[in-house]
PDB file of C-alpha atoms in Angstrom:
ATOM      1  CA  ASP A   1      11.793  -4.793 -11.894  1.00 64.00           C
ATOM      2  CA  ALA A   2       8.194  -6.011 -11.998  1.00 75.00           C
ATOM      3  CA  GLY A   3       5.716  -3.727 -10.327  1.00 92.00           C
ATOM      4  CA  VAL A   4       2.456  -4.684  -8.678  1.00 95.00           C
ATOM      5  CA  THR A   5       0.188  -6.606 -11.033  1.00 96.00           C
ATOM      6  CA  GLN A   6      -3.523  -7.362 -10.710  1.00 97.00           C
ATOM      7  CA  SER A   7      -5.912  -9.587 -12.579  1.00 96.00           C
ATOM      8  CA  PRO A   8      -8.355  -9.377 -14.165  1.00 97.00           C
ATOM      9  CA  THR A   9      -8.451  -5.745 -15.319  1.00 95.00           C
ATOM     10  CA  HIS A  10     -12.240  -5.723 -15.666  1.00 96.00           C
ATOM     11  CA  LEU A  11     -14.987  -7.973 -14.390  1.00 96.00           C
ATOM     12  CA  ILE A  12     -18.768  -8.029 -14.654  1.00 98.00           C
ATOM     13  CA  LYS A  13     -20.842 -10.027 -12.165  1.00 97.00           C
ATOM     14  CA  THR A  14     -24.463 -10.197 -11.106  1.00 97.00           C
ATOM     15  CA  ARG A  15     -25.907  -9.683  -7.635  1.00 97.00           C
ATOM     16  CA  GLY A  16     -25.415 -12.645  -5.323  1.00 97.00           C
ATOM     17  CA  GLN A  17     -22.424 -14.028  -7.174  1.00 98.00           C
ATOM     18  CA  GLN A  18     -18.942 -14.455  -5.781  1.00 98.00           C
ATOM     19  CA  VAL A  19     -15.737 -12.949  -7.180  1.00 98.00           C
ATOM     20  CA  THR A  20     -12.001 -13.495  -6.702  1.00 98.00           C
ATOM     21  CA  LEU A  21      -9.449 -10.825  -7.534  1.00 98.00           C
ATOM     22  CA  ARG A  22      -5.719 -11.494  -7.654  1.00 98.00           C
ATOM     23  CA  CYS A  23      -2.614  -9.483  -6.881  1.00 98.00           C
ATOM     24  CA  SER A  24       1.106 -10.105  -7.280  1.00 97.00           C
ATOM     25  CA  PRO A  25       3.286  -7.766  -5.221  1.00 96.00           C
ATOM     26  CA  LYS A  26       6.273  -5.808  -6.419  1.00 93.00           C
ATOM     27  CA  SER A  27       9.424  -7.904  -6.477  1.00 92.00           C
ATOM     28  CA  GLY A  28      10.927  -8.106  -2.992  1.00 89.00           C
ATOM     29  CA  HIS A  29       7.738  -7.027  -1.183  1.00 91.00           C
ATOM     30  CA  ASP A  30       6.062  -9.216   1.414  1.00 92.00           C
ATOM     31  CA  THR A  31       2.986  -7.240   2.491  1.00 92.00           C
ATOM     32  CA  VAL A  32      -0.206  -6.745   0.505  1.00 95.00           C
ATOM     33  CA  SER A  33      -3.029  -4.313   1.218  1.00 96.00           C
ATOM     34  CA  TRP A  34      -6.387  -4.086  -0.540  1.00 98.00           C
ATOM     35  CA  TYR A  35      -8.451  -0.954  -1.105  1.00 98.00           C
ATOM     36  CA  GLN A  36     -11.881  -0.281  -2.573  1.00 98.00           C
ATOM     37  CA  GLN A  37     -12.302   2.901  -4.609  1.00 97.00           C
ATOM     38  CA  ALA A  38     -15.854   3.869  -5.495  1.00 95.00           C
ATOM     39  CA  LEU A  39     -16.339   6.180  -8.461  1.00 92.00           C
ATOM     40  CA  GLY A  40     -15.286   9.733  -7.610  1.00 90.00           C
ATOM     41  CA  GLN A  41     -14.038   8.781  -4.147  1.00 93.00           C
ATOM     42  CA  GLY A  42     -10.743   8.141  -2.446  1.00 95.00           C
ATOM     43  CA  PRO A  43      -9.669   4.545  -1.788  1.00 97.00           C
ATOM     44  CA  GLN A  44     -10.970   2.857   1.368  1.00 97.00           C
ATOM     45  CA  PHE A  45      -8.813   0.318   3.205  1.00 96.00           C
ATOM     46  CA  ILE A  46     -10.213  -3.231   3.223  1.00 97.00           C
ATOM     47  CA  PHE A  47      -7.449  -5.285   4.839  1.00 96.00           C
ATOM     48  CA  GLN A  48      -3.748  -6.070   4.872  1.00 94.00           C
ATOM     49  CA  TYR A  49      -1.893  -9.376   4.731  1.00 94.00           C
ATOM     50  CA  TYR A  50       1.560 -10.161   6.041  1.00 91.00           C
ATOM     51  CA  GLU A  51       3.088 -13.613   6.596  1.00 90.00           C
ATOM     52  CA  GLU A  52      -0.128 -15.158   5.267  1.00 93.00           C
ATOM     53  CA  GLU A  53      -2.153 -13.593   8.080  1.00 93.00           C
ATOM     54  CA  GLU A  54      -4.665 -10.759   8.053  1.00 93.00           C
ATOM     55  CA  ARG A  55      -2.862  -8.046  10.017  1.00 89.00           C
ATOM     56  CA  GLN A  56      -5.392  -5.237   9.955  1.00 90.00           C
ATOM     57  CA  ARG A  57      -8.929  -4.848   8.695  1.00 93.00           C
ATOM     58  CA  GLY A  58     -10.988  -1.833   7.729  1.00 93.00           C
ATOM     59  CA  ASN A  59     -14.723  -1.338   8.144  1.00 94.00           C
ATOM     60  CA  PHE A  60     -15.878  -3.970   5.641  1.00 97.00           C
ATOM     61  CA  PRO A  61     -18.294  -6.862   6.232  1.00 96.00           C
ATOM     62  CA  ASP A  62     -17.266 -10.502   6.452  1.00 96.00           C
ATOM     63  CA  ARG A  63     -18.354 -10.955   2.842  1.00 97.00           C
ATOM     64  CA  PHE A  64     -14.921  -9.582   2.059  1.00 98.00           C
ATOM     65  CA  SER A  65     -12.173 -12.084   2.738  1.00 97.00           C
ATOM     66  CA  GLY A  66      -8.650 -12.597   1.594  1.00 97.00           C
ATOM     67  CA  HIS A  67      -5.700 -14.852   1.435  1.00 96.00           C
ATOM     68  CA  GLN A  68      -1.966 -14.536   1.048  1.00 97.00           C
ATOM     69  CA  PHE A  69       0.147 -17.298  -0.423  1.00 96.00           C
ATOM     70  CA  PRO A  70       3.708 -18.317   0.465  1.00 96.00           C
ATOM     71  CA  ASN A  71       4.989 -16.435  -2.589  1.00 94.00           C
ATOM     72  CA  TYR A  72       3.349 -13.268  -1.123  1.00 96.00           C
ATOM     73  CA  SER A  73       0.687 -12.997  -3.819  1.00 97.00           C
ATOM     74  CA  SER A  74      -2.814 -12.381  -2.572  1.00 98.00           C
ATOM     75  CA  GLU A  75      -6.472 -12.877  -3.381  1.00 98.00           C
ATOM     76  CA  LEU A  76      -9.491 -10.812  -2.448  1.00 98.00           C
ATOM     77  CA  ASN A  77     -12.797 -12.692  -2.331  1.00 98.00           C
ATOM     78  CA  VAL A  78     -16.195 -11.058  -2.170  1.00 98.00           C
ATOM     79  CA  ASN A  79     -19.284 -13.212  -1.564  1.00 97.00           C
ATOM     80  CA  ALA A  80     -22.950 -12.406  -2.128  1.00 97.00           C
ATOM     81  CA  LEU A  81     -22.171  -9.423  -4.324  1.00 98.00           C
ATOM     82  CA  LEU A  82     -24.255  -6.281  -3.947  1.00 97.00           C
ATOM     83  CA  LEU A  83     -24.718  -3.463  -6.438  1.00 97.00           C
ATOM     84  CA  GLY A  84     -22.754  -1.260  -4.047  1.00 96.00           C
ATOM     85  CA  ASP A  85     -19.690  -3.472  -4.422  1.00 98.00           C
ATOM     86  CA  SER A  86     -19.150  -1.993  -7.886  1.00 98.00           C
ATOM     87  CA  ALA A  87     -15.807  -0.198  -7.625  1.00 97.00           C
ATOM     88  CA  LEU A  88     -12.142  -0.184  -8.548  1.00 97.00           C
ATOM     89  CA  TYR A  89     -10.250  -2.604  -6.314  1.00 98.00           C
ATOM     90  CA  LEU A  90      -6.653  -1.621  -5.734  1.00 97.00           C
ATOM     91  CA  CYS A  91      -3.861  -3.767  -4.416  1.00 97.00           C
ATOM     92  CA  ALA A  92      -0.776  -2.215  -2.835  1.00 96.00           C
ATOM     93  CA  SER A  93       2.423  -3.914  -1.773  1.00 94.00           C
ATOM     94  CA  SER A  94       5.189  -2.937   0.612  1.00 90.00           C
ATOM     95  CA  LEU A  95       8.154  -4.408   2.433  1.00 87.00           C
ATOM     96  CA  ASN A  96       7.908  -4.935   6.160  1.00 80.00           C
ATOM     97  CA  ILE A  97      11.354  -4.374   7.598  1.00 71.00           C
ATOM     98  CA  GLY A  98      10.260  -3.071  10.955  1.00 66.00           C
ATOM     99  CA  ARG A  99      10.929   0.542  10.114  1.00 61.00           C
ATOM    100  CA  THR A 100       7.741   2.371   9.252  1.00 57.00           C
ATOM    101  CA  ASP A 101       9.522   5.043   7.254  1.00 56.00           C
ATOM    102  CA  GLN A 102      10.626   2.427   4.740  1.00 60.00           C
ATOM    103  CA  GLU A 103       7.211   0.905   4.261  1.00 73.00           C
ATOM    104  CA  THR A 104       5.830   2.952   1.382  1.00 84.00           C
ATOM    105  CA  GLN A 105       2.964   1.285  -0.445  1.00 90.00           C
ATOM    106  CA  TYR A 106       3.131   0.834  -4.208  1.00 92.00           C
ATOM    107  CA  PHE A 107      -0.131   0.299  -6.070  1.00 94.00           C
ATOM    108  CA  GLY A 108      -1.232  -1.907  -8.919  1.00 95.00           C
ATOM    109  CA  PRO A 109      -3.473  -0.759 -11.799  1.00 94.00           C
ATOM    110  CA  GLY A 110      -6.591  -2.098 -10.142  1.00 96.00           C
ATOM    111  CA  THR A 111      -9.503  -4.342 -11.110  1.00 97.00           C
ATOM    112  CA  ARG A 112     -12.718  -2.642 -12.177  1.00 96.00           C
ATOM    113  CA  LEU A 113     -15.689  -4.648 -10.853  1.00 98.00           C
ATOM    114  CA  LEU A 114     -19.195  -3.977 -12.093  1.00 97.00           C
ATOM    115  CA  VAL A 115     -22.096  -5.692 -10.329  1.00 97.00           C
ATOM    116  CA  LEU A 116     -25.369  -5.792 -12.259  1.00 97.00           C
TER     117      LEU A 116
ATOM    118  CA  ALA B   1     -10.051   7.889  13.893  1.00 81.00           C
ATOM    119  CA  GLN B   2      -7.930   9.870  11.502  1.00 89.00           C
ATOM    120  CA  THR B   3      -9.543  11.833   8.683  1.00 94.00           C
ATOM    121  CA  VAL B   4      -8.144  13.555   5.603  1.00 97.00           C
ATOM    122  CA  THR B   5      -9.933  16.406   3.844  1.00 97.00           C
ATOM    123  CA  GLN B   6      -9.269  17.822   0.411  1.00 97.00           C
ATOM    124  CA  SER B   7     -11.498  20.855  -0.013  1.00 96.00           C
ATOM    125  CA  GLN B   8     -10.834  21.436  -3.722  1.00 97.00           C
ATOM    126  CA  PRO B   9     -12.713  18.899  -5.878  1.00 96.00           C
ATOM    127  CA  GLU B  10     -11.221  20.441  -9.034  1.00 97.00           C
ATOM    128  CA  MET B  11      -8.330  22.731  -9.915  1.00 97.00           C
ATOM    129  CA  SER B  12      -6.953  23.974 -13.204  1.00 97.00           C
ATOM    130  CA  VAL B  13      -3.696  25.645 -14.160  1.00 97.00           C
ATOM    131  CA  GLN B  14      -2.000  26.908 -17.281  1.00 97.00           C
ATOM    132  CA  GLU B  15       0.887  24.857 -18.559  1.00 97.00           C
ATOM    133  CA  ALA B  16       4.223  26.038 -17.070  1.00 97.00           C
ATOM    134  CA  GLU B  17       2.466  27.805 -14.185  1.00 97.00           C
ATOM    135  CA  THR B  18       2.438  26.818 -10.500  1.00 98.00           C
ATOM    136  CA  VAL B  19      -0.512  25.303  -8.665  1.00 98.00           C
ATOM    137  CA  THR B  20      -1.086  24.389  -5.018  1.00 98.00           C
ATOM    138  CA  LEU B  21      -3.400  21.607  -3.864  1.00 98.00           C
ATOM    139  CA  SER B  22      -4.720  21.734  -0.305  1.00 98.00           C
ATOM    140  CA  CYS B  23      -5.033  18.977   2.270  1.00 98.00           C
ATOM    141  CA  THR B  24      -5.901  19.021   5.955  1.00 98.00           C
ATOM    142  CA  TYR B  25      -6.005  16.097   8.332  1.00 97.00           C
ATOM    143  CA  ASP B  26      -7.150  15.312  11.807  1.00 96.00           C
ATOM    144  CA  THR B  27      -5.223  13.102  14.217  1.00 93.00           C
ATOM    145  CA  SER B  28      -4.272  12.883  17.855  1.00 91.00           C
ATOM    146  CA  GLU B  29      -1.058  11.056  17.047  1.00 90.00           C
ATOM    147  CA  SER B  30       2.377  12.673  16.975  1.00 88.00           C
ATOM    148  CA  ASP B  31       4.067  10.009  14.854  1.00 88.00           C
ATOM    149  CA  TYR B  32       2.686   9.698  11.341  1.00 91.00           C
ATOM    150  CA  TYR B  33       3.423   9.996   7.641  1.00 92.00           C
ATOM    151  CA  LEU B  34       1.737  11.975   4.904  1.00 95.00           C
ATOM    152  CA  PHE B  35       1.663  11.230   1.203  1.00 96.00           C
ATOM    153  CA  TRP B  36       0.510  12.653  -2.080  1.00 97.00           C
ATOM    154  CA  TYR B  37      -0.498  10.118  -4.711  1.00 97.00           C
ATOM    155  CA  LYS B  38      -1.360  10.839  -8.336  1.00 97.00           C
ATOM    156  CA  GLN B  39      -3.957   8.779 -10.220  1.00 96.00           C
ATOM    157  CA  PRO B  40      -4.020   9.422 -13.989  1.00 93.00           C
ATOM    158  CA  PRO B  41      -6.792   8.068 -16.220  1.00 86.00           C
ATOM    159  CA  SER B  42      -4.840   4.819 -16.434  1.00 79.00           C
ATOM    160  CA  ARG B  43      -6.028   4.328 -12.794  1.00 82.00           C
ATOM    161  CA  GLN B  44      -2.643   3.372 -11.355  1.00 88.00           C
ATOM    162  CA  MET B  45      -1.939   5.196  -8.114  1.00 93.00           C
ATOM    163  CA  ILE B  46       1.559   6.685  -8.279  1.00 94.00           C
ATOM    164  CA  LEU B  47       3.449   8.019  -5.269  1.00 94.00           C
ATOM    165  CA  VAL B  48       4.395  11.669  -5.779  1.00 96.00           C
ATOM    166  CA  ILE B  49       5.931  12.662  -2.468  1.00 96.00           C
ATOM    167  CA  ARG B  50       6.004  11.686   1.218  1.00 94.00           C
ATOM    168  CA  GLN B  51       6.599  13.589   4.440  1.00 94.00           C
ATOM    169  CA  GLU B  52       7.533  12.258   7.847  1.00 91.00           C
ATOM    170  CA  ALA B  53       5.816  14.184  10.642  1.00 91.00           C
ATOM    171  CA  TYR B  54       8.977  14.263  12.752  1.00 89.00           C
ATOM    172  CA  LYS B  55      10.865  16.127  10.034  1.00 89.00           C
ATOM    173  CA  GLN B  56      10.560  19.912  10.055  1.00 86.00           C
ATOM    174  CA  GLN B  57      11.987  20.278   6.561  1.00 92.00           C
ATOM    175  CA  ASN B  58       9.419  20.178   3.772  1.00 95.00           C
ATOM    176  CA  ALA B  59       9.870  17.326   1.292  1.00 94.00           C
ATOM    177  CA  THR B  60      10.778  18.094  -2.317  1.00 95.00           C
ATOM    178  CA  GLU B  61      10.840  15.873  -5.403  1.00 94.00           C
ATOM    179  CA  ASN B  62      11.887  17.758  -8.527  1.00 96.00           C
ATOM    180  CA  ARG B  63       8.933  20.014  -9.482  1.00 97.00           C
ATOM    181  CA  PHE B  64       6.836  18.797  -6.543  1.00 98.00           C
ATOM    182  CA  SER B  65       7.137  20.198  -3.035  1.00 97.00           C
ATOM    183  CA  VAL B  66       4.995  20.276   0.071  1.00 97.00           C
ATOM    184  CA  ASN B  67       4.154  22.856   2.701  1.00 97.00           C
ATOM    185  CA  PHE B  68       3.802  20.856   5.900  1.00 96.00           C
ATOM    186  CA  GLN B  69       2.280  22.801   8.789  1.00 95.00           C
ATOM    187  CA  LYS B  70       2.102  20.326  11.657  1.00 94.00           C
ATOM    188  CA  ALA B  71       0.394  22.606  14.176  1.00 94.00           C
ATOM    189  CA  ALA B  72      -2.260  23.544  11.649  1.00 95.00           C
ATOM    190  CA  LYS B  73      -2.498  19.916  10.412  1.00 96.00           C
ATOM    191  CA  SER B  74      -2.082  21.115   6.867  1.00 97.00           C
ATOM    192  CA  PHE B  75      -0.186  19.405   4.039  1.00 97.00           C
ATOM    193  CA  SER B  76      -0.379  21.187   0.682  1.00 98.00           C
ATOM    194  CA  LEU B  77       1.265  20.109  -2.576  1.00 98.00           C
ATOM    195  CA  LYS B  78       2.880  22.636  -4.887  1.00 98.00           C
ATOM    196  CA  ILE B  79       3.502  21.715  -8.496  1.00 98.00           C
ATOM    197  CA  SER B  80       5.881  24.055 -10.303  1.00 98.00           C
ATOM    198  CA  ASP B  81       6.228  24.406 -14.064  1.00 97.00           C
ATOM    199  CA  SER B  82       3.049  22.372 -14.632  1.00 97.00           C
ATOM    200  CA  GLN B  83       3.155  19.929 -17.528  1.00 97.00           C
ATOM    201  CA  LEU B  84       0.368  18.274 -19.487  1.00 96.00           C
ATOM    202  CA  GLY B  85       1.368  14.949 -17.996  1.00 95.00           C
ATOM    203  CA  ASP B  86       0.563  16.269 -14.515  1.00 97.00           C
ATOM    204  CA  ALA B  87      -3.163  16.109 -15.292  1.00 96.00           C
ATOM    205  CA  ALA B  88      -4.672  13.540 -12.926  1.00 97.00           C
ATOM    206  CA  MET B  89      -6.561  12.997  -9.692  1.00 97.00           C
ATOM    207  CA  TYR B  90      -4.378  13.830  -6.705  1.00 98.00           C
ATOM    208  CA  PHE B  91      -4.975  12.165  -3.361  1.00 98.00           C
ATOM    209  CA  CYS B  92      -3.595  13.154  -0.006  1.00 98.00           C
ATOM    210  CA  ALA B  93      -3.108  10.233   2.382  1.00 97.00           C
ATOM    211  CA  TYR B  94      -2.241   9.685   6.049  1.00 95.00           C
ATOM    212  CA  ARG B  95      -0.580   6.736   7.710  1.00 92.00           C
ATOM    213  CA  SER B  96       0.007   6.209  11.391  1.00 88.00           C
ATOM    214  CA  GLY B  97       3.553   5.719  12.600  1.00 82.00           C
ATOM    215  CA  GLN B  98       2.384   2.943  14.885  1.00 78.00           C
ATOM    216  CA  GLY B  99       0.999  -0.454  14.013  1.00 71.00           C
ATOM    217  CA  ALA B 100       0.021  -1.538  10.516  1.00 66.00           C
ATOM    218  CA  GLN B 101       0.299   0.487   7.361  1.00 76.00           C
ATOM    219  CA  LYS B 102      -3.296   1.422   6.597  1.00 90.00           C
ATOM    220  CA  LEU B 103      -3.530   4.505   4.396  1.00 94.00           C
ATOM    221  CA  VAL B 104      -6.376   6.957   4.983  1.00 96.00           C
ATOM    222  CA  PHE B 105      -7.145   8.921   1.817  1.00 97.00           C
ATOM    223  CA  GLY B 106      -8.870  12.201   1.118  1.00 97.00           C
ATOM    224  CA  GLN B 107     -11.570  12.587  -1.526  1.00 96.00           C
ATOM    225  CA  GLY B 108      -9.141  13.758  -4.182  1.00 97.00           C
ATOM    226  CA  THR B 109      -8.601  16.837  -6.332  1.00 98.00           C
ATOM    227  CA  ARG B 110      -8.916  16.639 -10.101  1.00 97.00           C
ATOM    228  CA  LEU B 111      -6.149  18.709 -11.697  1.00 98.00           C
ATOM    229  CA  THR B 112      -6.526  19.945 -15.264  1.00 97.00           C
ATOM    230  CA  ILE B 113      -3.618  21.446 -17.183  1.00 97.00           C
ATOM    231  CA  ASN B 114      -4.569  23.994 -19.841  1.00 96.00           C
ATOM    232  CA  PRO B 115      -2.166  24.219 -22.794  1.00 93.00           C
TER     233      PRO B 115
END
Protein backbone atom coordinates (compact mmCIF):
# COMPACT_ATOMS: atom_id res chain seq x y z
CA ASP A 1 0.00 0.00 0.00
CA ALA A 2 1.73 3.16 -1.22
CA GLY A 3 1.86 5.95 1.30
CA VAL A 4 1.96 9.66 0.61
CA THR A 5 4.84 10.61 -1.66
CA GLN A 6 6.33 14.04 -2.35
CA SER A 7 8.82 15.35 -4.85
CA PRO A 8 11.43 16.66 -4.89
CA THR A 9 12.96 15.89 -1.48
CA HIS A 10 15.16 18.99 -1.52
CA LEU A 11 15.14 22.18 -3.54
CA ILE A 12 17.26 25.32 -3.64
CA LYS A 13 15.90 28.50 -5.22
CA THR A 14 16.79 32.17 -5.22
CA ARG A 15 14.62 35.10 -4.17
CA GLY A 16 11.99 36.06 -6.73
CA GLN A 17 11.88 32.66 -8.39
CA GLN A 18 8.89 30.38 -8.59
CA VAL A 19 8.68 26.79 -7.32
CA THR A 20 6.32 23.84 -7.78
CA LEU A 21 6.12 21.01 -5.28
CA ARG A 22 4.26 17.78 -5.95
CA CYS A 23 2.31 15.32 -3.85
CA SER A 24 0.70 11.95 -4.52
CA PRO A 25 -1.83 10.90 -1.89
CA LYS A 26 -2.04 7.57 -0.14
CA SER A 27 -3.86 4.98 -2.22
CA GLY A 28 -7.62 5.42 -1.87
CA HIS A 29 -7.42 8.99 -0.52
CA ASP A 30 -9.09 11.90 -2.27
CA THR A 31 -8.20 14.94 -0.15
CA VAL A 32 -4.83 16.68 0.02
CA SER A 33 -3.69 19.28 2.53
CA TRP A 34 -0.48 21.30 2.48
CA TYR A 35 1.47 22.56 5.49
CA GLN A 36 4.54 24.74 5.92
CA GLN A 37 6.92 23.84 8.74
CA ALA A 38 9.59 26.40 9.55
CA LEU A 39 12.68 25.17 11.37
CA GLY A 40 11.91 24.40 15.01
CA GLN A 41 8.20 25.11 14.62
CA GLY A 42 5.01 23.16 14.25
CA PRO A 43 3.41 22.84 10.81
CA GLN A 44 1.14 25.66 9.64
CA PHE A 45 -1.86 24.90 7.42
CA ILE A 46 -1.65 26.40 3.92
CA PHE A 47 -4.70 24.98 2.14
CA GLN A 48 -6.69 21.85 1.38
CA TYR A 49 -7.96 20.44 -1.91
CA TYR A 50 -10.91 18.16 -2.48
CA GLU A 51 -12.63 17.39 -5.80
CA GLU A 52 -10.09 19.63 -7.54
CA GLU A 53 -11.26 22.66 -5.55
CA GLU A 54 -9.59 24.59 -2.75
CA ARG A 55 -11.80 23.79 0.23
CA GLN A 56 -10.10 25.73 3.00
CA ARG A 57 -7.19 28.13 3.18
CA GLY A 58 -4.92 29.20 6.01
CA ASN A 59 -3.33 32.59 6.56
CA PHE A 60 -0.98 32.56 3.57
CA PRO A 61 -0.66 35.17 0.80
CA ASP A 62 -1.86 34.68 -2.76
CA ARG A 63 1.70 33.86 -3.77
CA PHE A 64 0.84 30.40 -2.54
CA SER A 65 -1.46 28.56 -4.90
CA GLY A 66 -2.32 24.98 -5.59
CA HIS A 67 -3.98 22.53 -7.84
CA GLN A 68 -5.48 19.08 -7.59
CA PHE A 69 -5.66 16.74 -10.55
CA PRO A 70 -8.34 14.18 -11.41
CA ASN A 71 -6.12 11.41 -10.03
CA TYR A 72 -6.12 13.31 -6.68
CA SER A 73 -2.44 14.25 -6.83
CA SER A 74 -1.66 17.85 -6.03
CA GLU A 75 0.80 20.65 -6.65
CA LEU A 76 1.80 23.57 -4.46
CA ASN A 77 3.10 26.63 -6.30
CA VAL A 78 4.89 29.52 -4.66
CA ASN A 79 5.63 32.66 -6.70
CA ALA A 80 8.06 35.49 -5.99
CA LEU A 81 9.95 33.49 -3.39
CA LEU A 82 11.10 35.24 -0.23
CA LEU A 83 13.85 34.18 2.16
CA GLY A 84 11.12 33.49 4.72
CA ASP A 85 9.60 30.83 2.47
CA SER A 86 12.49 28.53 3.39
CA ALA A 87 10.83 25.63 5.20
CA LEU A 88 9.78 22.00 5.07
CA TYR A 89 6.60 21.66 3.04
CA LEU A 90 4.43 18.76 4.10
CA CYS A 91 1.61 17.16 2.19
CA ALA A 92 -1.08 15.16 3.97
CA SER A 93 -3.82 13.05 2.46
CA SER A 94 -7.11 11.76 3.80
CA LEU A 95 -10.36 10.22 2.64
CA ASN A 96 -13.49 12.32 2.70
CA ILE A 97 -16.37 10.01 3.48
CA GLY A 98 -18.51 12.52 5.30
CA ARG A 99 -17.64 11.24 8.73
CA THR A 100 -15.05 13.42 10.40
CA ASP A 101 -13.87 10.68 12.73
CA GLN A 102 -12.64 8.69 9.75
CA GLU A 103 -10.72 11.52 8.17
CA THR A 104 -7.29 11.13 9.74
CA GLN A 105 -4.52 12.83 7.80
CA TYR A 106 -1.45 10.86 6.77
CA PHE A 107 1.70 12.80 5.94
CA GLY A 108 4.39 12.51 3.32
CA PRO A 109 8.13 12.93 4.00
CA GLY A 110 8.10 16.56 2.93
CA THR A 111 10.08 18.77 0.56
CA ARG A 112 12.84 20.89 2.07
CA LEU A 113 12.93 24.27 0.30
CA LEU A 114 15.83 26.64 0.77
CA VAL A 115 15.55 30.16 -0.65
CA LEU A 116 18.83 32.04 -1.05
CA ALA B 1 -9.33 30.68 16.58
CA GLN B 2 -8.08 27.50 18.16
CA THR B 3 -4.60 27.34 19.65
CA VAL B 4 -2.44 24.47 20.87
CA THR B 5 0.35 24.92 23.41
CA GLN B 6 3.14 22.53 24.26
CA SER B 7 5.04 24.01 27.19
CA GLN B 8 7.95 21.55 27.18
CA PRO B 9 10.39 22.31 24.34
CA GLU B 10 12.55 19.33 25.36
CA MET B 11 12.16 16.22 27.49
CA SER B 12 14.45 13.30 28.20
CA VAL B 13 13.86 9.87 29.70
CA GLN B 14 15.85 6.76 30.45
CA GLU B 15 15.21 3.79 28.23
CA ALA B 16 12.42 1.55 29.63
CA GLU B 17 11.08 4.36 31.83
CA THR B 18 7.81 6.29 31.43
CA VAL B 19 7.52 9.87 30.23
CA THR B 20 4.57 12.25 29.90
CA LEU B 21 4.37 15.04 27.33
CA SER B 22 2.01 17.94 28.02
CA CYS B 23 -0.41 19.70 25.70
CA THR B 24 -3.12 22.27 26.32
CA TYR B 25 -5.49 23.77 23.81
CA ASP B 26 -7.99 26.55 23.58
CA THR B 27 -11.32 26.25 21.78
CA SER B 28 -14.94 27.25 22.14
CA GLU B 29 -16.11 24.21 20.20
CA SER B 30 -17.55 21.08 21.79
CA ASP B 31 -16.95 18.77 18.83
CA TYR B 32 -13.30 18.25 17.97
CA TYR B 33 -10.47 15.76 17.68
CA LEU B 34 -7.01 15.70 19.20
CA PHE B 35 -3.92 13.99 17.88
CA TRP B 36 -0.34 13.25 18.77
CA TYR B 37 2.07 13.02 15.85
CA LYS B 38 5.69 11.91 15.99
CA GLN B 39 8.33 13.38 13.66
CA PRO B 40 11.66 11.52 13.70
CA PRO B 41 14.78 12.92 12.02
CA SER B 42 13.54 11.38 8.77
CA ARG B 43 10.96 14.25 8.86
CA GLN B 44 7.90 12.11 8.14
CA MET B 45 5.03 12.96 10.46
CA ILE B 46 3.61 9.74 11.90
CA LEU B 47 0.28 9.49 13.69
CA VAL B 48 0.73 8.13 17.22
CA ILE B 49 -2.73 8.37 18.72
CA ARG B 50 -6.05 10.21 18.34
CA GLN B 51 -8.84 11.14 20.72
CA GLU B 52 -12.40 12.13 19.95
CA ALA B 53 -13.66 14.85 22.29
CA TYR B 54 -17.04 13.15 22.70
CA LYS B 55 -15.41 10.02 24.11
CA GLN B 56 -14.76 10.00 27.85
CA GLN B 57 -12.44 7.00 27.66
CA ASN B 58 -8.78 7.85 27.13
CA ALA B 59 -7.28 6.46 23.92
CA THR B 60 -4.55 3.82 24.11
CA GLU B 61 -2.25 2.41 21.43
CA ASN B 62 0.15 -0.19 22.80
CA ARG B 63 2.76 1.71 24.88
CA PHE B 64 1.13 5.08 24.14
CA SER B 65 -1.82 6.45 26.07
CA VAL B 66 -3.39 9.84 26.64
CA ASN B 67 -4.86 11.66 29.60
CA PHE B 68 -7.69 13.71 28.13
CA GLN B 69 -9.13 16.31 30.50
CA LYS B 70 -11.83 18.08 28.51
CA ALA B 71 -12.81 20.62 31.16
CA ALA B 72 -9.19 21.59 31.69
CA LYS B 73 -8.51 21.47 27.91
CA SER B 74 -5.53 19.26 28.54
CA PHE B 75 -4.30 16.35 26.40
CA SER B 76 -1.09 14.71 27.63
CA LEU B 77 0.72 11.76 26.06
CA LYS B 78 2.23 9.02 28.19
CA ILE B 79 4.87 6.77 26.71
CA SER B 80 5.54 3.63 28.74
CA ASP B 81 8.63 1.44 28.49
CA SER B 82 10.43 4.07 26.39
CA GLN B 83 12.52 2.73 23.52
CA LEU B 84 15.36 4.30 21.58
CA GLY B 85 13.14 4.44 18.53
CA ASP B 86 10.75 6.75 20.38
CA ALA B 87 13.26 9.60 20.10
CA ALA B 88 11.65 12.28 17.94
CA MET B 89 9.76 15.56 17.91
CA TYR B 90 6.22 15.09 19.20
CA PHE B 91 3.44 17.40 18.09
CA CYS B 92 0.02 17.79 19.59
CA ALA B 93 -2.67 18.78 17.08
CA TYR B 94 -6.31 19.89 17.12
CA ARG B 95 -8.96 19.51 14.47
CA SER B 96 -12.47 20.87 14.53
CA GLY B 97 -15.35 18.44 14.24
CA GLN B 98 -17.09 20.80 11.85
CA GLY B 99 -16.12 21.84 8.36
CA ALA B 100 -12.79 21.03 6.74
CA GLN B 101 -9.96 19.07 8.24
CA LYS B 102 -7.37 21.73 9.05
CA LEU B 103 -4.96 20.60 11.74
CA VAL B 104 -3.69 23.15 14.26
CA PHE B 105 -0.34 22.10 15.70
CA GLY B 106 1.57 22.98 18.83
CA GLN B 107 5.24 23.98 18.79
CA GLY B 108 6.45 20.47 19.53
CA THR B 109 8.43 18.69 22.23
CA ARG B 110 11.78 17.11 21.44
CA LEU B 111 12.04 13.76 23.24
CA THR B 112 15.45 12.22 23.89
CA ILE B 113 15.83 8.64 25.08
CA ASN B 114 18.92 7.94 27.17
CA PRO B 115 20.27 4.38 26.93
